Structure formats: C-alpha cells, structure tokens
Coordinates of C-alpha atoms in Angstrom, one line a residue:
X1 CA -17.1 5.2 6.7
X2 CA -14.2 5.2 4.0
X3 CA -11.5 7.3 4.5
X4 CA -11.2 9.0 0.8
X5 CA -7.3 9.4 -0.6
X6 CA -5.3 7.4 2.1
X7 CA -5.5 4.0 2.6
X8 CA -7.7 1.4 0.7
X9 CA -8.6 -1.7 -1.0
X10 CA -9.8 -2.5 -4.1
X11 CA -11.6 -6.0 -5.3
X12 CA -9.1 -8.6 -7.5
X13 CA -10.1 -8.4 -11.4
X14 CA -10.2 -12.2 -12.5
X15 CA -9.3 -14.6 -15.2
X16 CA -6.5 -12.1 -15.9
X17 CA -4.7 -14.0 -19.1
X18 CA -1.3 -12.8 -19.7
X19 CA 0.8 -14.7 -16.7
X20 CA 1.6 -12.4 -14.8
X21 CA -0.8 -11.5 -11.8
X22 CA 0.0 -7.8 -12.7
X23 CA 0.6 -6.4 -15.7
X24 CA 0.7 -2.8 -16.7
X25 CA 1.2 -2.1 -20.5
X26 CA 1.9 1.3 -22.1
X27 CA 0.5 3.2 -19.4
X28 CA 0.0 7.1 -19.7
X29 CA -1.0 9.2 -16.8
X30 CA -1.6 13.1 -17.1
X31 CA -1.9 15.5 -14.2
X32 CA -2.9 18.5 -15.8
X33 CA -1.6 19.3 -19.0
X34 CA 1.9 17.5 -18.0
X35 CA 2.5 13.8 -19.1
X36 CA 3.4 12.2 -15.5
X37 CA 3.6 8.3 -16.9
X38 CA 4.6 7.8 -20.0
X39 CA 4.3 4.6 -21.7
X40 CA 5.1 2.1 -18.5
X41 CA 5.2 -1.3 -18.9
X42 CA 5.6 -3.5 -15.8
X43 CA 4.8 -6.9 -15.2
X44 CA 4.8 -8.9 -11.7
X45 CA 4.2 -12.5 -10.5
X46 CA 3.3 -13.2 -6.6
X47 CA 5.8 -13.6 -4.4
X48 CA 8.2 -10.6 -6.0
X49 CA 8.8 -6.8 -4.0
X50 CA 9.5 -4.1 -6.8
X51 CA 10.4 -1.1 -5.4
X52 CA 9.7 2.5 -7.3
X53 CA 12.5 4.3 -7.6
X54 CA 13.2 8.0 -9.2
X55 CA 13.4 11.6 -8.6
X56 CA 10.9 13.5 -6.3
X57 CA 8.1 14.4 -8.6
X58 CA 8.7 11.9 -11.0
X59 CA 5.2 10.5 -10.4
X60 CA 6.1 7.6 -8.2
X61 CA 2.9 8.6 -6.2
X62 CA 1.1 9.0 -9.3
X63 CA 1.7 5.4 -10.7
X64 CA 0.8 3.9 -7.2
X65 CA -2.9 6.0 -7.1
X66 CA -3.6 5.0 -10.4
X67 CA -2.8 1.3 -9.8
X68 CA -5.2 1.9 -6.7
X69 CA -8.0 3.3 -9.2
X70 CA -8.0 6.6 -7.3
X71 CA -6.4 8.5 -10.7
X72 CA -7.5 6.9 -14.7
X73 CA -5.1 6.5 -16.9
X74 CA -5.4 8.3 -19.9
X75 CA -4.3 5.5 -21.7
X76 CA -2.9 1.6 -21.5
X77 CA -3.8 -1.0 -19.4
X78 CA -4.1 -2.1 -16.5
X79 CA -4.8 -5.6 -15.1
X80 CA -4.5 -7.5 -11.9
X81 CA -5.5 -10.9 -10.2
X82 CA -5.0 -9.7 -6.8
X83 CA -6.5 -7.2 -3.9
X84 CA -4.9 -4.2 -4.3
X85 CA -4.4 -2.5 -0.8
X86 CA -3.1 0.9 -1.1
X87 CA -1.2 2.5 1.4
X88 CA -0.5 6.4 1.1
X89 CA 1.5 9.4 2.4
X90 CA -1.3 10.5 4.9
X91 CA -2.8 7.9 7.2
X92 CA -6.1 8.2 7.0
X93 CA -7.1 7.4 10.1
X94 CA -10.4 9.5 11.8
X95 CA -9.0 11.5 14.4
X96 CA -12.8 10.9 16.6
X97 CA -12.2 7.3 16.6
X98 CA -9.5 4.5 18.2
X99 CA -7.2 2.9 16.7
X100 CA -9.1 -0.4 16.5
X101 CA -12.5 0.9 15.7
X102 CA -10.7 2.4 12.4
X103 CA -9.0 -1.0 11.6
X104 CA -12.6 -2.6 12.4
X105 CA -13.9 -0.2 9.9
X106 CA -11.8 -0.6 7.5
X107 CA -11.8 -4.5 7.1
X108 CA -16.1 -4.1 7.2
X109 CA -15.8 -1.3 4.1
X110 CA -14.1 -4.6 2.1
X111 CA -15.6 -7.5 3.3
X112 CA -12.4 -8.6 5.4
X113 CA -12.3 -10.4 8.4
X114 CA -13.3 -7.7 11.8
X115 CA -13.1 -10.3 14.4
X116 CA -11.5 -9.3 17.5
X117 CA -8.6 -12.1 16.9
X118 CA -8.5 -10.8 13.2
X119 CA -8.0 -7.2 14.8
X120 CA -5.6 -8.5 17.4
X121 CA -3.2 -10.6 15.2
X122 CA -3.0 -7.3 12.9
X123 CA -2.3 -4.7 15.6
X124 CA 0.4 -7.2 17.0
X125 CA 2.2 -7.0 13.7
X126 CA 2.9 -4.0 14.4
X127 CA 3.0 -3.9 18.0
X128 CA 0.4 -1.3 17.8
X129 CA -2.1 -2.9 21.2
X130 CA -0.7 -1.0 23.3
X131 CA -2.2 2.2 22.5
X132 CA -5.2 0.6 19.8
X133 CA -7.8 2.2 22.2
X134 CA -7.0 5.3 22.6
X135 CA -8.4 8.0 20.7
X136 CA -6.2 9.0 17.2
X137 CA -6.3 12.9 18.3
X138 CA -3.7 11.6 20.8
X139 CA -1.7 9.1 19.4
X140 CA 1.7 10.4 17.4
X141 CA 2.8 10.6 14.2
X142 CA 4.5 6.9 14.3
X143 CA 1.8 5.4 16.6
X144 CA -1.0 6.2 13.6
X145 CA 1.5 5.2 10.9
X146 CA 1.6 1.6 12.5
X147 CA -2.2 2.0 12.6
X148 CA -2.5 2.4 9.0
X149 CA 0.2 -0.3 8.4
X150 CA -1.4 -2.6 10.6
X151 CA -4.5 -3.0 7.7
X152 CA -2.3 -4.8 5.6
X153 CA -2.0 -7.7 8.1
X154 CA -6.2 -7.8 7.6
X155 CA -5.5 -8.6 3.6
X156 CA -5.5 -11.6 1.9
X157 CA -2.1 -13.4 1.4
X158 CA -2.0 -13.1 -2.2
X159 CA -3.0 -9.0 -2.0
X160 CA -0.6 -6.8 -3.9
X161 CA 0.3 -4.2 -1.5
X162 CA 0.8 -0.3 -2.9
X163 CA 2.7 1.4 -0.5
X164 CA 3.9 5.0 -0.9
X165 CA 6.8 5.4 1.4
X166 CA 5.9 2.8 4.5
X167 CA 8.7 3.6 6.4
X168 CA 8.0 7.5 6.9
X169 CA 7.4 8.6 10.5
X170 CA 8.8 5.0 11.7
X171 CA 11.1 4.5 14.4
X172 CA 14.0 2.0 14.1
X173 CA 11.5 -1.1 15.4
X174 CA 8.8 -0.6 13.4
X175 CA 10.6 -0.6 10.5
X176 CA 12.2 -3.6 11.2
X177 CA 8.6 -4.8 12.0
X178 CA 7.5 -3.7 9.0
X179 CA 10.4 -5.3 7.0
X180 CA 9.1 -8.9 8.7
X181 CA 5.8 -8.6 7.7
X182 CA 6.8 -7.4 3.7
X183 CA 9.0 -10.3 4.0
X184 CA 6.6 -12.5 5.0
X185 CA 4.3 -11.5 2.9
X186 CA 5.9 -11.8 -0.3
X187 CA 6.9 -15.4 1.0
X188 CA 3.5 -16.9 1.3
X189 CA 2.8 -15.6 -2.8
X190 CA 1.9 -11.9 -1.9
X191 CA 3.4 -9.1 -4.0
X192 CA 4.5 -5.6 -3.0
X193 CA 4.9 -2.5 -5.0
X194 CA 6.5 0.1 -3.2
X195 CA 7.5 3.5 -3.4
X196 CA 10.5 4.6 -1.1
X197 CA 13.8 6.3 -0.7
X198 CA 14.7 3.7 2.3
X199 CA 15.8 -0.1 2.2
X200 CA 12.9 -2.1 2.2
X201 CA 13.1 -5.7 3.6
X202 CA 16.5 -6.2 2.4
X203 CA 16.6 -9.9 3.3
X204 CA 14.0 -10.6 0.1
X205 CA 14.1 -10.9 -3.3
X206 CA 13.8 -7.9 -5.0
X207 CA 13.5 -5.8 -8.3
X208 CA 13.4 -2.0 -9.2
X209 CA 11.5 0.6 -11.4
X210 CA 13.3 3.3 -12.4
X211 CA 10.8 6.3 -13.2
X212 CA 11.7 9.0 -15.8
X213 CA 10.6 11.4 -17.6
X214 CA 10.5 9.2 -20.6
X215 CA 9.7 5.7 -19.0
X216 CA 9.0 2.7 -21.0

C-alpha cells in the first residue's frame, strides 16, 4: 500500500538538457487564491545540500510537495534527472504494521531493493533494528521518525532527497546519524533539498534558499 501525503518516491525524468540535474525555472505555486511561490528559480548539480530557509508559512513545505508532484504548479517548470524521495512532516508509517514490513513496502511500491540485507543495512543507518519489529502503535514519536528516515538509505545514490524538517522529533544521536548519512550522501553525487530551522550536516558543502514573499 502507499502511504498518501508523507513519504515517497517518485521515478527520475531523463535526458534532462540544461546541466543541471535539477532545475526549477519561474515557478508559481497557488494555494487557494494566495500566490505561495512566486517566480522561483533554482538550479542544483549532484553532490550539493541546499537548505530552504524563510519564515513559517512562507511555503517552504509548499515548494518541497510540489517538487515531489504531490501539489502542480500553476506555472514554470520543473525538471529533474534524479529519484526524488520525499520526506514529510508526518511519518507515514501504518500504525497495524512493523517497522520493517513498512520499509519492505515502501521499497516494493518503487521497485527498490526489499531484501532483508537491503532492509538491514537501512534500519542500521539509523540504528532503528532494535525495535524494527515491533508494531508502529507502540513505537514513539523519534523511534517512527528514524523509521521514515531509514527509507532514504533504500534510494539510489544519485536520489535527490526532499526533506521537510528531518531532524523533528530526533534526539541528539539520531541527528547526528542523520547528519552522517546526508553527508554521505551528498558525497557519493546525491543531492539534498531540505527544509529546516536546525543545522543540517554542518561538516558539508552547502547553499541556501531564502523564501519570500516575492522570491525570484
């Protein structure tokens, strides 16, 4: 089953001919009748973390659903050479399920590895075995955020990763398991686009968006 609004994948778009492996030109984004992206350009090569940066509201969240095709823009465009795995607020994890049976899910909805040693090597990056059995229903709010995290250890190494505030609900060790694996990530050609508040694998190369009201 797909878990609708949380955390997903989406297939690379090929023979993408700008350069850059994403590229966002002009973008527009309404929610309602209020213009929440107006005009963004962004470009990004592999290898490179952007983090999204801006007021509460701003439509950080907005940009990174879009980019995951769960919003349309209303205009611009949109291109990428990469998986996009998106990573939301909410979990979206099914409470009747374990831990590992939703990861095992997951990776069969996109035609990802499922092996057990595919499942084992991504619960470990986030030291998430211990407790992958169990049901969800008793797991706690940090146990099922490493659960969701763990997913990205499943994608491919060139993925671009969407994340909407990763390090929510994360103690002080899985953040700075989390940090390793961005890091890593981004070293072997990956790219992250992230939303957050918090420092985000400081040791890397970064950049920053800046969302406004009038962003260009």
């Amino acid at each position: 089953m797909q878990y609708p609004d949380q955390t997903s994948a989406s297939p690379p778009h090929q023979d993408l001919a700008g350069g850059s492996a994403l590229q966002i030109d002009a973008l527009c984004v309404f929610r309602g009748p209020m213009l929440v992206i107006d005009r963004l350009t962004h470009h990004q090569n592999g290898g490179e973390i952007c983090c999204i940066t801006g007021a509460n509201g701003i439509g950080k969240s907005t940009l990174l659903r879009t980019l995951a095709g769960r919003l349309s823009p209303d205009s611009g465009h949109i291109e990428c050479d990469r998986m996009r795995v998106y990573v939301g607020h909410a979990d979206g994890l099914s409470t009747a399920l374990s831990g590992r049976e939703n990861l095992r899910d997951w990776a069969h909805i996109y035609g990802l590895s499922s092996s057990e040693a595919a499942l084992d090597r991504a619960l470990a990056g986030f030291d998430a075995g211990g407790f992958a059995d169990m049901p969800v229903r008793l797991l706690s709010r940090g146990q099922r955020r490493r659960l969701a995290l763990a997913r990205l250890c499943l994608s491919p190494a060139d993925s671009l990763w969407l994340l909407d505030e990763p390090n929510a609900g994360l103690d002080r060790a899985a953040d700075e398991r989390l940090d390793q694996v961005i890091t890593a990530h981004v070293a072997g050609g990956g790219m992250v686009l992230a939303a957050t508040h918090l420092p985000l694998a400081r040791s890397a190369p970064q950049s920053r968006l800046v969302l406004g009201r009038a962003a260009s």
